[in-house]
CSV table of C-alpha atoms in Angstrom, one decimal:
chain,number,residue,atom,x,y,z
C,1,UNK,CA,0.0,0.0,0.1
C,2,UNK,CA,2.8,2.5,0.6
C,3,UNK,CA,3.4,4.8,-2.5
C,4,UNK,CA,6.3,2.9,-4.2
C,5,UNK,CA,8.9,4.6,-6.4
C,6,UNK,CA,7.4,3.4,-9.8
C,7,UNK,CA,3.9,4.5,-8.7
C,8,UNK,CA,5.5,7.8,-7.7
C,9,UNK,CA,7.1,8.0,-11.2
C,10,UNK,CA,3.5,8.2,-12.5
C,11,UNK,CA,2.4,10.6,-10.0
C,12,UNK,CA,5.2,13.0,-10.8
C,13,UNK,CA,4.9,12.6,-14.5
C,14,UNK,CA,1.3,13.8,-14.0
C,15,UNK,CA,2.1,16.5,-11.6
C,16,UNK,CA,5.2,18.2,-13.3
C,17,UNK,CA,3.3,19.8,-16.3
C,18,UNK,CA,0.5,20.9,-14.1
C,19,UNK,CA,2.6,22.5,-11.3
C,20,UNK,CA,5.5,24.0,-13.4
C,21,UNK,CA,4.9,27.8,-13.7
C,22,UNK,CA,2.3,27.8,-10.9
C,23,UNK,CA,2.6,30.5,-8.2
C,24,UNK,CA,2.3,29.6,-4.5
C,25,UNK,CA,-0.4,31.8,-3.1
C,26,UNK,CA,-0.8,30.3,0.4
C,27,UNK,CA,0.8,27.5,2.6
C,28,UNK,CA,-1.0,25.6,5.3
C,29,UNK,CA,-0.1,22.9,7.8
C,30,UNK,CA,-3.4,21.1,8.8
C,31,UNK,CA,-1.5,18.5,10.7
C,32,UNK,CA,2.1,17.9,12.0
C,33,UNK,CA,3.1,15.8,9.0
C,34,UNK,CA,1.0,17.6,6.4
C,35,UNK,CA,1.7,20.5,4.2
C,36,UNK,CA,-0.7,22.1,1.5
C,37,UNK,CA,0.5,24.5,-1.1
C,38,UNK,CA,-2.4,26.5,-2.4
C,39,UNK,CA,-1.6,27.4,-6.0
C,40,UNK,CA,-3.0,30.0,-8.3
C,41,UNK,CA,-6.1,28.5,-10.1
C,42,UNK,CA,-7.5,27.0,-6.9
C,43,UNK,CA,-5.3,24.0,-6.9
C,44,UNK,CA,-4.0,22.4,-3.7
C,45,UNK,CA,-0.8,20.5,-3.6
C,46,UNK,CA,-0.7,17.9,-0.6
C,47,UNK,CA,2.5,16.8,0.8
C,48,UNK,CA,2.2,14.1,3.5
C,49,UNK,CA,5.3,13.2,5.3
C,50,UNK,CA,3.6,11.0,7.8
C,51,UNK,CA,5.5,7.7,9.0
C,52,UNK,CA,2.6,5.4,7.6
C,53,UNK,CA,1.2,6.8,4.4
C,54,UNK,CA,3.6,9.4,2.9
C,55,UNK,CA,2.4,10.8,-0.4
C,56,UNK,CA,2.3,13.8,-2.6
C,57,UNK,CA,-0.7,14.7,-5.0
C,58,UNK,CA,-3.2,17.3,-5.8
C,59,UNK,CA,-6.2,17.2,-3.4
C,60,UNK,CA,-9.8,18.6,-3.5
C,61,UNK,CA,-10.3,17.6,0.1
C,62,UNK,CA,-10.6,20.7,2.5
C,63,UNK,CA,-8.7,20.2,5.9
C,64,UNK,CA,-9.1,22.2,9.1
C,65,UNK,CA,-6.0,24.3,10.0
C,66,UNK,CA,-4.8,25.3,13.5
C,67,UNK,CA,-5.5,28.7,14.7
C,68,UNK,CA,-1.7,29.3,15.2
C,69,UNK,CA,0.5,28.0,12.3
C,70,UNK,CA,3.2,25.7,13.3
C,71,UNK,CA,6.9,26.8,13.1
C,72,UNK,CA,7.7,24.9,10.1
C,73,UNK,CA,4.5,26.3,8.2
C,74,UNK,CA,5.7,29.8,9.1
C,75,UNK,CA,9.2,29.1,7.8
C,76,UNK,CA,7.8,27.9,4.5
C,77,UNK,CA,5.6,30.9,4.3
C,78,UNK,CA,8.5,33.2,4.8
C,79,UNK,CA,10.7,31.7,2.1
C,80,UNK,CA,8.1,30.3,-0.5
C,81,UNK,CA,5.0,32.4,-0.3
C,82,UNK,CA,4.5,34.1,-3.8
C,83,UNK,CA,7.2,31.9,-5.4
C,84,UNK,CA,6.9,30.3,-8.8
C,85,UNK,CA,7.4,26.4,-9.0
C,86,UNK,CA,10.1,26.1,-11.7
C,87,UNK,CA,10.3,22.2,-11.7
C,88,UNK,CA,9.2,19.1,-10.1
C,89,UNK,CA,11.6,16.3,-10.2
C,90,UNK,CA,11.9,12.7,-8.9
C,91,UNK,CA,15.2,11.0,-8.2
C,92,UNK,CA,15.2,8.0,-10.5
C,93,UNK,CA,13.6,4.8,-8.9
C,94,UNK,CA,13.6,6.7,-5.4
C,95,UNK,CA,10.8,8.0,-3.3
C,96,UNK,CA,12.3,11.6,-3.3
C,97,UNK,CA,10.7,14.5,-5.0
C,98,UNK,CA,12.3,17.9,-5.3
C,99,UNK,CA,10.3,21.2,-6.0
C,100,UNK,CA,12.4,24.0,-7.2
C,101,UNK,CA,10.9,27.3,-6.4
C,102,UNK,CA,11.9,30.8,-7.6
C,103,UNK,CA,11.0,33.2,-4.7
C,104,UNK,CA,12.2,36.4,-2.9
C,105,UNK,CA,14.5,35.9,0.1
C,106,UNK,CA,14.6,37.8,3.3
C,107,UNK,CA,16.5,40.7,1.5
C,108,UNK,CA,13.9,41.0,-1.2
C,109,UNK,CA,16.2,39.3,-3.9
C,110,UNK,CA,15.0,36.6,-6.0
C,111,UNK,CA,16.6,33.2,-5.3
C,112,UNK,CA,15.9,29.6,-5.8
C,113,UNK,CA,14.8,27.4,-2.9
C,114,UNK,CA,14.2,23.6,-3.0
C,115,UNK,CA,11.5,21.8,-1.1
C,116,UNK,CA,12.4,18.1,-0.9
C,117,UNK,CA,9.8,15.5,-0.1
C,118,UNK,CA,11.1,12.2,1.1
C,119,UNK,CA,8.6,9.4,1.1
C,120,UNK,CA,10.2,6.5,2.7
C,121,UNK,CA,7.7,5.0,5.3
C,122,UNK,CA,8.9,5.6,8.9
C,123,UNK,CA,11.5,7.9,7.5
C,124,UNK,CA,9.5,10.5,5.5
C,125,UNK,CA,10.5,14.1,5.8
C,126,UNK,CA,10.0,17.5,4.3
C,127,UNK,CA,13.3,19.6,3.8
C,128,UNK,CA,13.7,23.2,2.8
C,129,UNK,CA,17.0,24.1,1.2
C,130,UNK,CA,18.6,27.4,0.0
C,131,UNK,CA,20.2,28.1,-3.3
C,132,UNK,CA,23.5,26.5,-2.3
C,133,UNK,CA,21.8,23.3,-1.1
C,134,UNK,CA,22.2,24.0,2.6
C,135,UNK,CA,19.2,22.8,4.7
C,136,UNK,CA,17.3,25.9,6.1
C,137,UNK,CA,15.1,23.6,8.3
C,138,UNK,CA,13.1,20.3,8.0
C,139,UNK,CA,9.8,18.9,9.3
C,140,UNK,CA,11.8,16.1,11.1
C,141,UNK,CA,15.3,16.8,12.3
C,142,UNK,CA,17.8,13.9,12.3
C,143,UNK,CA,20.9,14.1,14.4
C,144,UNK,CA,23.9,11.9,14.8
C,145,UNK,CA,22.5,9.6,17.5
C,146,UNK,CA,19.3,9.0,15.4
C,147,UNK,CA,21.3,8.1,12.3
C,148,UNK,CA,25.2,8.2,12.3
C,149,UNK,CA,25.3,7.9,8.6
C,150,UNK,CA,23.1,10.7,7.5
C,151,UNK,CA,22.1,13.8,9.5
C,152,UNK,CA,19.3,16.2,8.4
C,153,UNK,CA,19.9,19.4,10.5
C,154,UNK,CA,19.7,23.2,9.6
C,155,UNK,CA,23.1,24.5,8.2
C,156,UNK,CA,24.0,21.1,6.7
C,157,UNK,CA,24.2,20.5,3.0
C,158,UNK,CA,21.4,18.3,1.9
C,159,UNK,CA,22.3,14.8,0.9
C,160,UNK,CA,20.1,12.2,-0.7
C,161,UNK,CA,19.3,9.1,1.2
C,162,UNK,CA,21.5,6.1,0.7
C,163,UNK,CA,20.1,4.0,-2.2
C,164,UNK,CA,19.2,0.4,-1.3
C,165,UNK,CA,21.7,-2.3,-2.3
C,166,UNK,CA,19.6,-3.6,-5.1
C,167,UNK,CA,19.9,-3.6,-8.9
C,168,UNK,CA,17.8,-1.2,-11.1
C,169,UNK,CA,15.2,-3.2,-12.9
C,170,UNK,CA,15.4,-0.9,-15.8
C,171,UNK,CA,19.0,-1.7,-16.6
C,172,UNK,CA,19.2,-5.6,-16.3
C,173,UNK,CA,19.9,-7.6,-19.3
C,174,UNK,CA,18.4,-11.1,-20.0
C,175,UNK,CA,21.6,-13.0,-19.4
C,176,UNK,CA,22.1,-11.4,-16.0
C,177,UNK,CA,18.6,-11.9,-15.0
C,178,UNK,CA,18.7,-15.6,-15.8
C,179,UNK,CA,22.0,-16.2,-14.2
C,180,UNK,CA,20.8,-14.6,-10.9
C,181,UNK,CA,17.6,-16.4,-11.1
C,182,UNK,CA,19.3,-19.8,-11.5
C,183,UNK,CA,21.5,-19.0,-8.4
C,184,UNK,CA,18.2,-18.4,-6.3
C,185,UNK,CA,17.3,-22.1,-6.2
C,186,UNK,CA,13.8,-22.8,-4.9
C,187,UNK,CA,13.3,-19.2,-3.5
C,188,UNK,CA,9.8,-18.0,-4.2
C,189,UNK,CA,9.8,-16.0,-7.4
C,190,UNK,CA,8.2,-12.9,-5.9
C,191,UNK,CA,10.6,-13.0,-2.9
C,192,UNK,CA,13.6,-13.1,-5.1
C,193,UNK,CA,12.4,-10.1,-7.4
C,194,UNK,CA,11.7,-8.0,-4.4
C,195,UNK,CA,15.0,-8.8,-2.7
C,196,UNK,CA,17.0,-8.4,-6.0
C,197,UNK,CA,15.6,-5.3,-7.7
C,198,UNK,CA,15.0,-1.7,-6.4
C,199,UNK,CA,11.6,-0.1,-6.5
C,200,UNK,CA,9.7,-3.4,-7.2
C,201,UNK,CA,6.9,-3.7,-4.7
C,202,UNK,CA,5.5,-7.0,-3.4
C,203,UNK,CA,2.3,-6.5,-5.1
C,204,UNK,CA,4.0,-5.9,-8.5
C,205,UNK,CA,6.4,-8.8,-7.8
C,206,UNK,CA,3.4,-11.1,-7.1
C,207,UNK,CA,1.6,-9.9,-10.3
C,208,UNK,CA,4.5,-10.6,-12.6
C,209,UNK,CA,4.9,-14.2,-11.2
C,210,UNK,CA,1.1,-14.6,-11.6
C,211,UNK,CA,1.3,-13.4,-15.2
C,212,UNK,CA,4.3,-15.7,-15.9
C,213,UNK,CA,3.3,-18.8,-14.1
C,214,UNK,CA,-0.5,-18.6,-13.3
C,215,UNK,CA,0.1,-18.5,-9.6
C,216,UNK,CA,1.8,-16.1,-7.2
C,217,UNK,CA,3.4,-19.0,-5.3
C,218,UNK,CA,5.7,-20.3,-8.1
C,219,UNK,CA,9.5,-20.7,-7.6
C,220,UNK,CA,12.2,-19.0,-9.8
C,221,UNK,CA,12.8,-22.1,-11.8
C,222,UNK,CA,10.4,-21.0,-14.6
C,223,UNK,CA,12.9,-18.3,-15.7
C,224,UNK,CA,12.0,-18.0,-19.3
C,225,UNK,CA,8.4,-17.1,-18.7
C,226,UNK,CA,9.4,-14.8,-15.8
C,227,UNK,CA,11.8,-12.8,-17.9
C,228,UNK,CA,9.2,-12.4,-20.6
C,229,UNK,CA,6.7,-10.7,-18.2
C,230,UNK,CA,9.4,-8.8,-16.4
C,231,UNK,CA,10.8,-7.4,-19.6
C,232,UNK,CA,7.4,-6.4,-20.8
C,233,UNK,CA,6.8,-4.7,-17.4
C,234,UNK,CA,10.2,-2.8,-17.8
C,235,UNK,CA,9.1,-1.5,-21.3
C,236,UNK,CA,5.9,-0.3,-19.9
C,237,UNK,CA,7.6,1.6,-17.1
C,238,UNK,CA,10.2,3.1,-19.6
C,239,UNK,CA,7.4,4.3,-21.8
C,240,UNK,CA,5.5,5.7,-18.8
C,241,UNK,CA,2.5,3.4,-19.5
C,242,UNK,CA,0.7,3.9,-16.4
C,243,UNK,CA,-2.9,3.3,-15.4
C,244,UNK,CA,-4.1,4.5,-12.0
C,245,UNK,CA,-6.0,1.6,-10.3
C,246,UNK,CA,-7.7,1.1,-7.0
C,247,UNK,CA,-8.3,-2.2,-5.6
C,248,UNK,CA,-11.3,-2.9,-3.4
C,249,UNK,CA,-12.5,-5.8,-1.3
C,250,UNK,CA,-16.3,-5.8,-0.7
C,251,UNK,CA,-16.3,-2.2,-1.8
C,252,UNK,CA,-13.7,-1.0,0.8
C,253,UNK,CA,-10.5,0.3,-0.6
C,254,UNK,CA,-7.7,-2.2,-0.1
C,255,UNK,CA,-4.8,-1.0,-2.3
C,256,UNK,CA,-3.7,1.1,-5.3
C,257,UNK,CA,-1.2,0.8,-8.0
C,258,UNK,CA,-0.3,2.0,-11.4
C,259,UNK,CA,-1.3,-1.1,-13.6
C,260,UNK,CA,-4.1,-3.6,-14.0
C,261,UNK,CA,-3.9,-6.3,-11.3
C,262,UNK,CA,-5.1,-9.9,-12.1
C,263,UNK,CA,-3.7,-12.0,-9.4
C,264,UNK,CA,-6.8,-11.7,-7.1
C,265,UNK,CA,-9.4,-12.9,-9.7
C,266,UNK,CA,-12.8,-12.3,-8.3
C,267,UNK,CA,-11.7,-11.7,-4.8
C,268,UNK,CA,-10.9,-8.0,-5.5
C,269,UNK,CA,-12.7,-5.4,-7.5
C,270,UNK,CA,-10.8,-3.0,-9.6
C,271,UNK,CA,-11.5,0.6,-10.5
C,272,UNK,CA,-9.5,2.8,-12.9
C,273,UNK,CA,-9.0,6.5,-12.6
C,274,UNK,CA,-8.2,9.2,-15.1
C,275,UNK,CA,-5.4,10.7,-12.7
C,276,UNK,CA,-3.2,9.6,-9.9
C,277,UNK,CA,-4.1,12.5,-7.8
C,278,UNK,CA,-7.9,11.6,-8.0
C,279,UNK,CA,-6.9,7.9,-7.3
C,280,UNK,CA,-5.0,8.9,-4.2
C,281,UNK,CA,-7.5,11.5,-2.9
C,282,UNK,CA,-10.2,9.0,-3.3
C,283,UNK,CA,-8.5,6.1,-1.9
C,284,UNK,CA,-7.4,7.7,1.4
C,285,UNK,CA,-10.8,9.6,1.9
C,286,UNK,CA,-12.8,6.3,1.4
C,287,UNK,CA,-10.4,4.3,3.5
C,288,UNK,CA,-10.7,6.8,6.2
C,289,UNK,CA,-14.5,6.7,5.9
C,290,UNK,CA,-14.4,3.0,6.3
C,291,UNK,CA,-12.1,3.0,9.3
C,292,UNK,CA,-14.4,5.6,11.0
C,293,UNK,CA,-17.5,3.4,10.3
C,294,UNK,CA,-15.7,0.3,11.6
C,295,UNK,CA,-14.6,2.2,14.8
C,296,UNK,CA,-18.2,3.5,15.4
C,297,UNK,CA,-19.6,0.0,15.0
C,298,UNK,CA,-17.0,-1.4,17.7
C,299,UNK,CA,-17.9,1.5,19.9
C,300,UNK,CA,-21.7,0.6,19.7
C,301,UNK,CA,-20.8,-3.0,20.5
C,302,UNK,CA,-19.1,-1.9,23.8
C,303,UNK,CA,-22.2,0.1,24.8
């Protein structure tokens, strides 16, 4: 369910042309881990850096704001209000998105700032940097005791998170794929795919195995069929051939992704959307509604 790097590629590909050149008119922080950039044209960019469901997308939902803006919100207003979004860029195969904003600094001079959204679950963050790449401040400060390898603190130069020790699925050739698969023995194919390749989610890994073998529980042994489905998936990613899809069980949102899913058969309903922003907005709104209804039912049983 977390927003994986490939799904994020679809989101950013959709957002970039919509946001580039947009003016930031207002900035809100309705919750500790949430920032909303109100853009000219009544559009609202939602940046969630929560530990469980970090995400970035346009939203139509209206959220209540505290009477006193939090300090991070005031900082963003100071540096980014009235600014123009020049670019929206994702680090390849990573859950990191950088918004470059041309705005006036405290001296009234125009300068470039970057707002970096890091969407790794349990380590999500929002980081504001100056024109030189130094951190002005961040939503979640990380000192040496918290992470000896990477600190995120005001005054330090921003550094990307260390990439996972996995291969890029977009660069592997058939010979290398088959050689590694042979060495995996009886390892379940979906487990091998997730542990070997970066940005490949468990849902997608199971789907590739299902397409290749007709079952999600197949071992790596059927290499030829697996490579055929894997390479077709890679070409779809390179061509940015994405379809926003919501998966529902008994009408309740269960998951979302960027391509049709067949592994569940009749056990899951699928609904396609015309945009990732509408998908994510709808998914989390409906899921929250279902959780509230469930909690209300549990409360009634206790009375």
